[in-house]
mmCIF file of C-alpha atoms in Angstrom:
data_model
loop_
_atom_site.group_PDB
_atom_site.id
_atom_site.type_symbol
_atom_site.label_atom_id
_atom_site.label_comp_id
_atom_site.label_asym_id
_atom_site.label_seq_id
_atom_site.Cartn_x
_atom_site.Cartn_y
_atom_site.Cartn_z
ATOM 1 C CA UNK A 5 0.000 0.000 0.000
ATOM 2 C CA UNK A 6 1.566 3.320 -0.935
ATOM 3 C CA UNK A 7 0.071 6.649 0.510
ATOM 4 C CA UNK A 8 0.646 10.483 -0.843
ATOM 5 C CA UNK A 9 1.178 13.043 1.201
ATOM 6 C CA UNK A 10 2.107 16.552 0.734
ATOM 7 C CA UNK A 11 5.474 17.040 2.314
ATOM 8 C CA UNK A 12 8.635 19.414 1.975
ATOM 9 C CA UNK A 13 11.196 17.138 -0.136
ATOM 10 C CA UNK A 14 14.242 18.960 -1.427
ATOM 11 C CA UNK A 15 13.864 20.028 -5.375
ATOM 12 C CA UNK A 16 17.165 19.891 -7.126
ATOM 13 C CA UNK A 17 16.064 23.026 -9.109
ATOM 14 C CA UNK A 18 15.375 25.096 -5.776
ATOM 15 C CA UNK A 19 18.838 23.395 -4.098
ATOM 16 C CA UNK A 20 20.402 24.596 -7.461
ATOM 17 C CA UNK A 21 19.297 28.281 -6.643
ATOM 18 C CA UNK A 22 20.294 27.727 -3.190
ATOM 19 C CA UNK A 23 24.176 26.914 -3.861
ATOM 20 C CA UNK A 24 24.091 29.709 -6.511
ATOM 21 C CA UNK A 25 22.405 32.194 -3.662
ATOM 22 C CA UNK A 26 25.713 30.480 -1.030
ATOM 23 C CA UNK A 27 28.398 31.665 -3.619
ATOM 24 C CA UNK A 28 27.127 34.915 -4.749
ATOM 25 C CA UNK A 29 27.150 35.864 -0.629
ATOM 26 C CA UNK A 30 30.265 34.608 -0.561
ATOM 27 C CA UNK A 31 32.442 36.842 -3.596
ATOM 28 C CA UNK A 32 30.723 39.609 -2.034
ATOM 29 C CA UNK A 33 32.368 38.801 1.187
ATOM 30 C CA UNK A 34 35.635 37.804 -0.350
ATOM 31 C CA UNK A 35 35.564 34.165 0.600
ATOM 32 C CA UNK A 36 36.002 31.352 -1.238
ATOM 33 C CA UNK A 37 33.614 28.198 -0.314
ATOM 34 C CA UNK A 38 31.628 24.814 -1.180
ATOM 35 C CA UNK A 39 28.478 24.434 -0.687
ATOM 36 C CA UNK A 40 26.270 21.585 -0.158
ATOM 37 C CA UNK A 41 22.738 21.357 -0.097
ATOM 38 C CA UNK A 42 21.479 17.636 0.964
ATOM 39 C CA UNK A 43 18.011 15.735 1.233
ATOM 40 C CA UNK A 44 16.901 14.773 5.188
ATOM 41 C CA UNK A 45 19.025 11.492 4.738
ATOM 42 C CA UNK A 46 21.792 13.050 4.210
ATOM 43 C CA UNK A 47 22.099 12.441 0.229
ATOM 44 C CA UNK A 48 23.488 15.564 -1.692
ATOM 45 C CA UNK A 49 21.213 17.314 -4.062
ATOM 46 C CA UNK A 50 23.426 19.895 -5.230
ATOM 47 C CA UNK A 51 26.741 21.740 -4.788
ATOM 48 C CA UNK A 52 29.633 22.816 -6.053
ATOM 49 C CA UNK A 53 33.253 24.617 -4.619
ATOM 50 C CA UNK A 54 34.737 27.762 -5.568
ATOM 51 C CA UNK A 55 38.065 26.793 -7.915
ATOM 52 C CA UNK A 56 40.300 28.447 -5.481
ATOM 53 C CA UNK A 57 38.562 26.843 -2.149
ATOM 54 C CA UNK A 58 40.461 24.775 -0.371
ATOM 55 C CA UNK A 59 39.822 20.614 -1.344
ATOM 56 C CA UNK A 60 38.885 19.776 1.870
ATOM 57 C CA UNK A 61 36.018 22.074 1.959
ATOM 58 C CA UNK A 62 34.085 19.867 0.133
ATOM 59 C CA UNK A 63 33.943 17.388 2.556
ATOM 60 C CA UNK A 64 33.526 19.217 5.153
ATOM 61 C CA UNK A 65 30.450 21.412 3.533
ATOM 62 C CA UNK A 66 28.999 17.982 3.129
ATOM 63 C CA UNK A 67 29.792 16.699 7.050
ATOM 64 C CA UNK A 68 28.062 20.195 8.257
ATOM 65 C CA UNK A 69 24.869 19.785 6.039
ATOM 66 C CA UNK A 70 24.331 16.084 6.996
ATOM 67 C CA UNK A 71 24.796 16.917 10.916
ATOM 68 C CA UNK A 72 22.226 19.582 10.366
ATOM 69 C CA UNK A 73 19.809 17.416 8.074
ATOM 70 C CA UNK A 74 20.348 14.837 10.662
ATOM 71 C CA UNK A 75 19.557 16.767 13.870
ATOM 72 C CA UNK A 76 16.947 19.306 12.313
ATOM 73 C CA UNK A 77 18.932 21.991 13.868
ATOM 74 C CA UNK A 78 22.704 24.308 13.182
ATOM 75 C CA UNK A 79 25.466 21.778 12.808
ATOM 76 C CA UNK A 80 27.513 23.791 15.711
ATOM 77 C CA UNK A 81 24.600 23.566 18.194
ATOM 78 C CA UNK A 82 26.046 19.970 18.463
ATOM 79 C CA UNK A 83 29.506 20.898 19.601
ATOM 80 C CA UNK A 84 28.972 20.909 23.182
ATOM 81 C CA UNK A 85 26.741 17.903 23.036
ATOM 82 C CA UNK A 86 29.675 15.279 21.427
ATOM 83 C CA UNK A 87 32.296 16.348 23.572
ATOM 84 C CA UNK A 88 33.939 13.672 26.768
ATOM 85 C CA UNK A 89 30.916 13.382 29.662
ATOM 86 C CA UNK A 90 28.040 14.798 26.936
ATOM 87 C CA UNK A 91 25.246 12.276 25.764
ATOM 88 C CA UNK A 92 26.306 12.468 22.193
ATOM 89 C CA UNK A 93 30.132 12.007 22.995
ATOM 90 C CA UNK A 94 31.836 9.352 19.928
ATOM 91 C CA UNK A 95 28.446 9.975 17.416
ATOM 92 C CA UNK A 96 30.233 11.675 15.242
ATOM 93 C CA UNK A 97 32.776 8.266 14.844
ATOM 94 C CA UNK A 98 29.892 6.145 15.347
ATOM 95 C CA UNK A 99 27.786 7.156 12.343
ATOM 96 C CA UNK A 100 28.467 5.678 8.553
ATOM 97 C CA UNK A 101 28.618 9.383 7.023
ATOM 98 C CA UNK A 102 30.949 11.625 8.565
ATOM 99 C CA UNK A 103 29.629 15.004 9.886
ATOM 100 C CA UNK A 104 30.929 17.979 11.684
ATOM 101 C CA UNK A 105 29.692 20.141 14.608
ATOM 102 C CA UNK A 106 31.543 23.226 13.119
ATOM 103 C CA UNK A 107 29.543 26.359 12.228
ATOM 104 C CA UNK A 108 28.148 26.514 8.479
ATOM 105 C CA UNK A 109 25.327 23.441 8.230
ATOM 106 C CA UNK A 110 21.591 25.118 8.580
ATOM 107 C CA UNK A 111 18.376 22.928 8.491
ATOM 108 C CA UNK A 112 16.123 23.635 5.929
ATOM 109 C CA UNK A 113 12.679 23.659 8.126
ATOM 110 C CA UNK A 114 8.581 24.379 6.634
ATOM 111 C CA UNK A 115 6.125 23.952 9.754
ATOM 112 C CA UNK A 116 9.074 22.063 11.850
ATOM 113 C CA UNK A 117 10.102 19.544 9.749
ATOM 114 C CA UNK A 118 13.434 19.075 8.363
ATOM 115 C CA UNK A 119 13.503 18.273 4.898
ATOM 116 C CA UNK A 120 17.218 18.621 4.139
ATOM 117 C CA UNK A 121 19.942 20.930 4.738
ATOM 118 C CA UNK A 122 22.994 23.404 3.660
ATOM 119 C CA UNK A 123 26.267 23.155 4.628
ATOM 120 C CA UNK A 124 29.114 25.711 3.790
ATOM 121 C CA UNK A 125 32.910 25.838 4.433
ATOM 122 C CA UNK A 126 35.744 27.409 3.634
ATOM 123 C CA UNK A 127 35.497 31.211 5.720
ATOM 124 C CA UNK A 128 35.584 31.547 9.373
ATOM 125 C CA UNK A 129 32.528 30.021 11.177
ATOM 126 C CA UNK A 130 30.678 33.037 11.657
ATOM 127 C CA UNK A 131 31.016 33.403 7.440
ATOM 128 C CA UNK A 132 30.108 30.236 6.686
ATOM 129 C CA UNK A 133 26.920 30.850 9.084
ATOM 130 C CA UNK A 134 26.367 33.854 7.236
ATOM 131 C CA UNK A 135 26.457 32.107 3.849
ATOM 132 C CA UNK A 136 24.433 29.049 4.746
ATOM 133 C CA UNK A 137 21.813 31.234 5.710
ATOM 134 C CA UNK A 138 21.626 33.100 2.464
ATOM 135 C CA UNK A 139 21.065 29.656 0.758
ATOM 136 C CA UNK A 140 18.301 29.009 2.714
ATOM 137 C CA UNK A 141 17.022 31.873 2.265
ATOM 138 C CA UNK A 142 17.207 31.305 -1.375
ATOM 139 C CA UNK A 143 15.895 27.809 -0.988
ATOM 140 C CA UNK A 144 13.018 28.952 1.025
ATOM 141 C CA UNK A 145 12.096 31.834 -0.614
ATOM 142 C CA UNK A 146 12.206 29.628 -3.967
ATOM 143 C CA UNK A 147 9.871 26.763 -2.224
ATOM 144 C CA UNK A 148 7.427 29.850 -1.203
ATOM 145 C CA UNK A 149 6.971 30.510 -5.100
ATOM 146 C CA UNK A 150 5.873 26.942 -5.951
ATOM 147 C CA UNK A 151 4.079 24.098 -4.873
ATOM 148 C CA UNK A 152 4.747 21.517 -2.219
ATOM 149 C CA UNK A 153 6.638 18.476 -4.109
ATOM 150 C CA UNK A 154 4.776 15.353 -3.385
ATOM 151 C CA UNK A 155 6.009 12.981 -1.570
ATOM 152 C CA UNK A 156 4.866 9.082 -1.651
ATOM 153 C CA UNK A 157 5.579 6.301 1.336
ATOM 154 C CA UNK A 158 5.298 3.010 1.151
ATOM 155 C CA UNK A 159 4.599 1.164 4.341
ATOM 156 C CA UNK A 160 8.281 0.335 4.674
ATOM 157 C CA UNK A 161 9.338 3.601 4.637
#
């Protein structure tokens, strides 16, 4: 049995928009970035790093969006919660996909629910904040202009 339901999924157009929104906010800050913008399982939907970003900013773009995805809430909000003596302390070793409790990965949220998420890196924490939240803007702003994408379950799911 398969139901439909009208749910917040993350369009690859809209992500598209999003990443292009992340980099445009970050030449006018003079900061060179990837961005990552990823489903609520973590899967990437679209991104893409500056040619003169560091390598590893990829990865790390990608770690910050899937702790945010993941959580439903700012990838560094989970800093003090991983450390030795905190409840989460070894998740980020004990998961299959990496992901990092550094500034830069912002849920994407519509009535509470996370549907996905951005992740930056490459500036300091406080830019990669700042540029996140332009892409969701973006995103958002984008999803605002068109219908909800449906969404269908099977009982499995």
């Amino acid at each position: 049995m398969t139901r439909h339901t009208e749910r917040a999924v993350v369009s690859g157009r809209r992500a598209l928009a999003a990443v292009e929104a992340a980099l445009r906010h970050a030449e006018s800050i003079a900061t060179k970035v990837a961005v990552v913008v990823v489903d609520r399982t973590g899967a990437p939907a679209a991104g893409c790093r500056d040619e003169d970003a560091l390598p590893a900013t990829s990865d790390l773009a990608l770690a910050k969006a899937r702790a945010a995805a993941g959580f439903g809430r700012p990838s560094e909000s989970l800093a003090a919660a991983v450390q030795p003596g905190a409840p989460y302390f070894g998740l980020p070793a004990a998961v299959a996909a990496p992901i990092a409790t550094f500034a830069g990965g912002l849920p994407l949220l519509v009535g509470g629910y996370c549907f996905g998420a951005v992740g930056v890196s490459g500036g300091t924490g406080e830019q990669d904040a700042e540029i996140a939240e332009a892409a969701v803007s973006a995103y958002l702003t984008a999803a605002a202009d068109a219908p909800p994408v449906p969404h269908t379950t099977s009982p499995n799911a």
